[in-house]
């Protein structure tokens, strides 16, 4: 983590030296010296980050270096803040400048003195570094001894190989799945990857499969090799050879130690050719480990079959190993609730059952284990030593974070942290930053990406936006099983993530230790002297003084807070927190924006989401570095012209929904904002929602925002359609487009979006919403090859739109909401090849739907709502083998009676007999009738329109 701080400072110094030349002035020489010294420390810090846990002196040195980096950043930004505004003009401006110059002489001397002190500290740190470099020279890059092999602490990973079958629970189902895959192995090679986070029991599961009698009988050769993060190719190949020859009681080949990698792979290949074998590669950390051995295993054989099983924490390793045919990936899930409880009780109450007075505490502790077997076993074993004393159990439950650092649970702590230490430096800061999220709180992808960018954690790369790079960071953390995907959008892209509670406790502890983030979520009585990032909830202790906040970089509210907590936030802002980059006051009880916010020269991220703020003052123009302005859910309806001074603004969200987001969204249900006429000068904008377009000049300005990826507009008039299409033709980066007509107006979008017939129209557009009357479907929609979601609302189309839409190659979701006034819809054979969800709502005249065989082969969900003229089921769905959920809402009485009779009379031959869940709902009476084949599916099913935010985004 010290390396992260140094690399970040090194990057920032480079930016300052380049962009702030006029301001940095006298400090340039000092800044260059500090940058040079810090640069020389980076390589060694990779060793230090890993070794500091076992060397207290080194840990203190790392802490000092980290603080130097933080303090240097503070001083330079304070310097820029002090002198960034001294550019007044005219006579009055000259007087003010003279006065300011005299006034700041003392400040200049103070800052110069502080920089000199930093230089002295850097020199001392550089001298101390040499001693540690000599001590750990063998572990520096290029040496044969790696960091991981130098660790002396015991992590217990090998214990899983010694567990008896009776000590394991919840293994039957995954074990059966792996054995089924093994038994289906024909001649040739099969690869099975078992992937999941640390402590899930991957090794335990595979060992039980490996030891199963059927495996012993059906395979002639059995090899188990633990790879680990410290593997060396030669050693790995030698281990495989030794285990192969040991099993047949042969001596290793002569000269094995001197044999090169190619020779060893050839020996293994020849040994296994035409034999039945199973090889387990346990704990694989890199794709290099797999690439090093993959061709040692015969792939085609006339009389032999082989199976390689890999356990790994990394999804990309699993995918790489299973990139060929005849391969499987098993993503090991957490233990289910019942098995978790059984395992916990077995460890915490050996030979007995849980006393009634401990049941509630047991449930609380078990909930935080989240089905992680390692945590359940270790925590249960520790609690077994407390002799069922309720006060000790309660204390443990309340201080679980600190308990993890005690000797009894340190094994789990260290096992979880192996993944952290394996992270590249640029991900360590990002990962620790996740400690700002509360227990069980979802991590919104859009939010965390914007926060990381504002904090400066995301390193620019040529050819990619910062958002794309940050999304790659999230995917990499997910790939390493450090976070898990909690929700996906309907097109399969991750939307929200979550982090295991125990891993969250680890990063909270590490964040506090390294002064990265301080989360006041438990009413802490002691706070650090310096706080750089502060996340608050309503339990804040108001007695804390604001003097410790002068180094504050981020202030975030974790949840809805009371007025007392909001007042403390104001005190923090007034207490000299002038270096803030991130200010998230979402859901705070605020009617106006505090004046102090507009003095924050370095502010990059400002969220007032779901506050009562109505007016944005003109002094918003002071926030020259602002990149994100989130006013979603506020009452703001107009932005001042001074917003145009924010040239770095990338995200501008100013909208709210009235009465929630219902099934039939009307134009007037979306509150948008009136923008300044020259909004086109905000050339960095990537997201702009929702903007009034009842002025021609605004529509023309939108066409200048060529970086836009998401655009939401309202109050569009018919006569402005041509002008809008002309502007849209310039927005080739759009991913999401949401257009609402003005009340009583129609949408006229029948205009070319490109001057060239061969030019690609919206090559990246995934989501399109059109809300308003249409004479005909715009001709350019069928050419949107990237489109995955389309919603047409209140279109009033008289011609069947499906004929034009059914060839869209990537369409996954289609919604027709009061969009069609015809009597029938027809879906031809071969149409909608990738469609997963179809919504037909408010089509009052619709009487029939024909669906030819060969159409919609991947359809999973069908909703038909308020189609009162429909008298029978729309089609024979037997050929739609993927259809899992069908629901009919507010349908006519005749339809419900006829379908019910058909279901009763036809039984297993009914059109929807193969569908897991079929539901009928009347919203007026609340009556629900359900036929569920799979009750688990039905229990997760909702008749709400919660999926529709997919069309809106974040």
Coordinates of N, CA and C in Angstrom, one line a residue, residues 343-350 365 374-389 392-393 395-397 399-412:
X343 N -22.5 -26.8 10.4 CA -21.1 -26.8 10.5 C -20.7 -25.9 11.7
X344 N -21.3 -24.8 11.9 CA -21.0 -23.9 13.0 C -21.3 -24.5 14.3
X345 N -22.5 -25.2 14.4 CA -22.9 -25.8 15.7 C -22.0 -27.0 16.0
X346 N -21.5 -27.7 15.0 CA -20.6 -28.8 15.2 C -19.3 -28.3 15.8
X347 N -18.8 -27.1 15.4 CA -17.6 -26.6 15.9 C -17.7 -25.8 17.2
X348 N -18.8 -25.0 17.3 CA -18.9 -24.2 18.5 C -19.5 -24.9 19.7
X349 N -20.3 -26.0 19.4 CA -20.9 -26.8 20.5 C -20.6 -28.3 20.3
X350 N -19.4 -28.7 20.4 CA -19.1 -30.1 20.1 C -19.8 -31.0 21.1
X365 N -23.6 -13.9 14.3 CA -22.2 -14.2 13.9 C -22.2 -15.0 12.6
X374 N -14.3 -21.7 5.9 CA -13.1 -21.5 6.7 C -13.4 -20.6 7.9
X375 N -14.2 -19.5 7.7 CA -14.6 -18.6 8.7 C -15.5 -19.3 9.7
X376 N -16.4 -20.1 9.3 CA -17.3 -20.8 10.2 C -16.5 -21.8 11.1
X377 N -15.6 -22.5 10.5 CA -14.8 -23.5 11.3 C -13.9 -22.8 12.3
X378 N -13.2 -21.8 11.9 CA -12.3 -21.1 12.8 C -13.0 -20.3 13.9
X379 N -14.1 -19.6 13.5 CA -14.8 -18.8 14.5 C -15.6 -19.7 15.4
X380 N -16.2 -20.8 14.9 CA -16.9 -21.7 15.7 C -15.9 -22.4 16.7
X381 N -14.7 -22.8 16.2 CA -13.7 -23.4 17.1 C -13.3 -22.5 18.2
X382 N -13.1 -21.2 17.9 CA -12.7 -20.2 18.9 C -13.8 -20.0 20.0
X383 N -15.0 -19.9 19.5 CA -16.2 -19.7 20.4 C -16.4 -20.9 21.3
X384 N -16.0 -22.1 20.9 CA -16.1 -23.3 21.7 C -15.3 -23.2 23.0
X385 N -14.2 -22.4 23.0 CA -13.4 -22.2 24.1 C -14.0 -21.2 25.2
X386 N -15.1 -20.6 24.8 CA -15.7 -19.6 25.7 C -16.7 -20.1 26.6
X387 N -16.9 -21.5 26.6 CA -17.8 -22.1 27.6 C -19.2 -21.6 27.6
X388 N -19.7 -21.2 26.5 CA -21.1 -20.7 26.3 C -21.4 -19.5 27.2
X389 N -20.4 -18.7 27.6 CA -20.7 -17.5 28.4 C -21.2 -16.4 27.5
X392 N -19.1 -13.1 26.8 CA -18.0 -13.3 25.9 C -18.4 -13.4 24.5
X393 N -19.5 -14.1 24.2 CA -20.0 -14.2 22.9 C -20.4 -12.9 22.3
X395 N -19.4 -9.9 23.3 CA -18.2 -9.1 23.1 C -17.5 -9.5 21.8
X396 N -17.4 -10.7 21.5 CA -16.8 -11.2 20.2 C -17.6 -10.7 19.0
X397 N -18.9 -10.8 19.1 CA -19.8 -10.4 18.0 C -19.6 -8.9 17.7
X399 N -17.0 -7.0 18.3 CA -15.6 -6.6 18.0 C -15.0 -7.6 17.0
X400 N -15.8 -8.1 16.1 CA -15.3 -9.2 15.2 C -14.1 -8.7 14.4
X401 N -14.1 -7.4 13.9 CA -13.0 -6.9 13.1 C -11.7 -7.0 13.9
X402 N -11.6 -6.6 15.1 CA -10.4 -6.6 15.9 C -10.0 -8.1 16.2
X403 N -11.1 -8.9 16.4 CA -10.8 -10.3 16.8 C -10.1 -11.0 15.6
X404 N -10.3 -10.6 14.4 CA -9.7 -11.3 13.3 C -8.1 -11.1 13.3
X405 N -7.7 -10.1 14.0 CA -6.2 -9.9 14.1 C -5.6 -10.6 15.3
X406 N -6.4 -11.3 16.1 CA -5.8 -12.0 17.2 C -5.3 -13.4 16.7
X407 N -4.4 -14.0 17.5 CA -3.7 -15.2 17.0 C -4.6 -16.3 16.6
X408 N -5.7 -16.5 17.3 CA -6.6 -17.6 17.0 C -7.2 -17.5 15.6
X409 N -7.4 -16.3 15.1 CA -8.1 -16.1 13.8 C -7.1 -15.6 12.7
X410 N -5.8 -15.4 13.1 CA -4.9 -14.8 12.2 C -4.7 -15.6 10.9
X411 N -4.9 -16.9 11.1 CA -4.7 -17.8 9.9 C -5.7 -17.4 8.8
X412 N -7.0 -17.2 9.2 CA -8.0 -16.7 8.2 C -7.6 -15.4 7.7

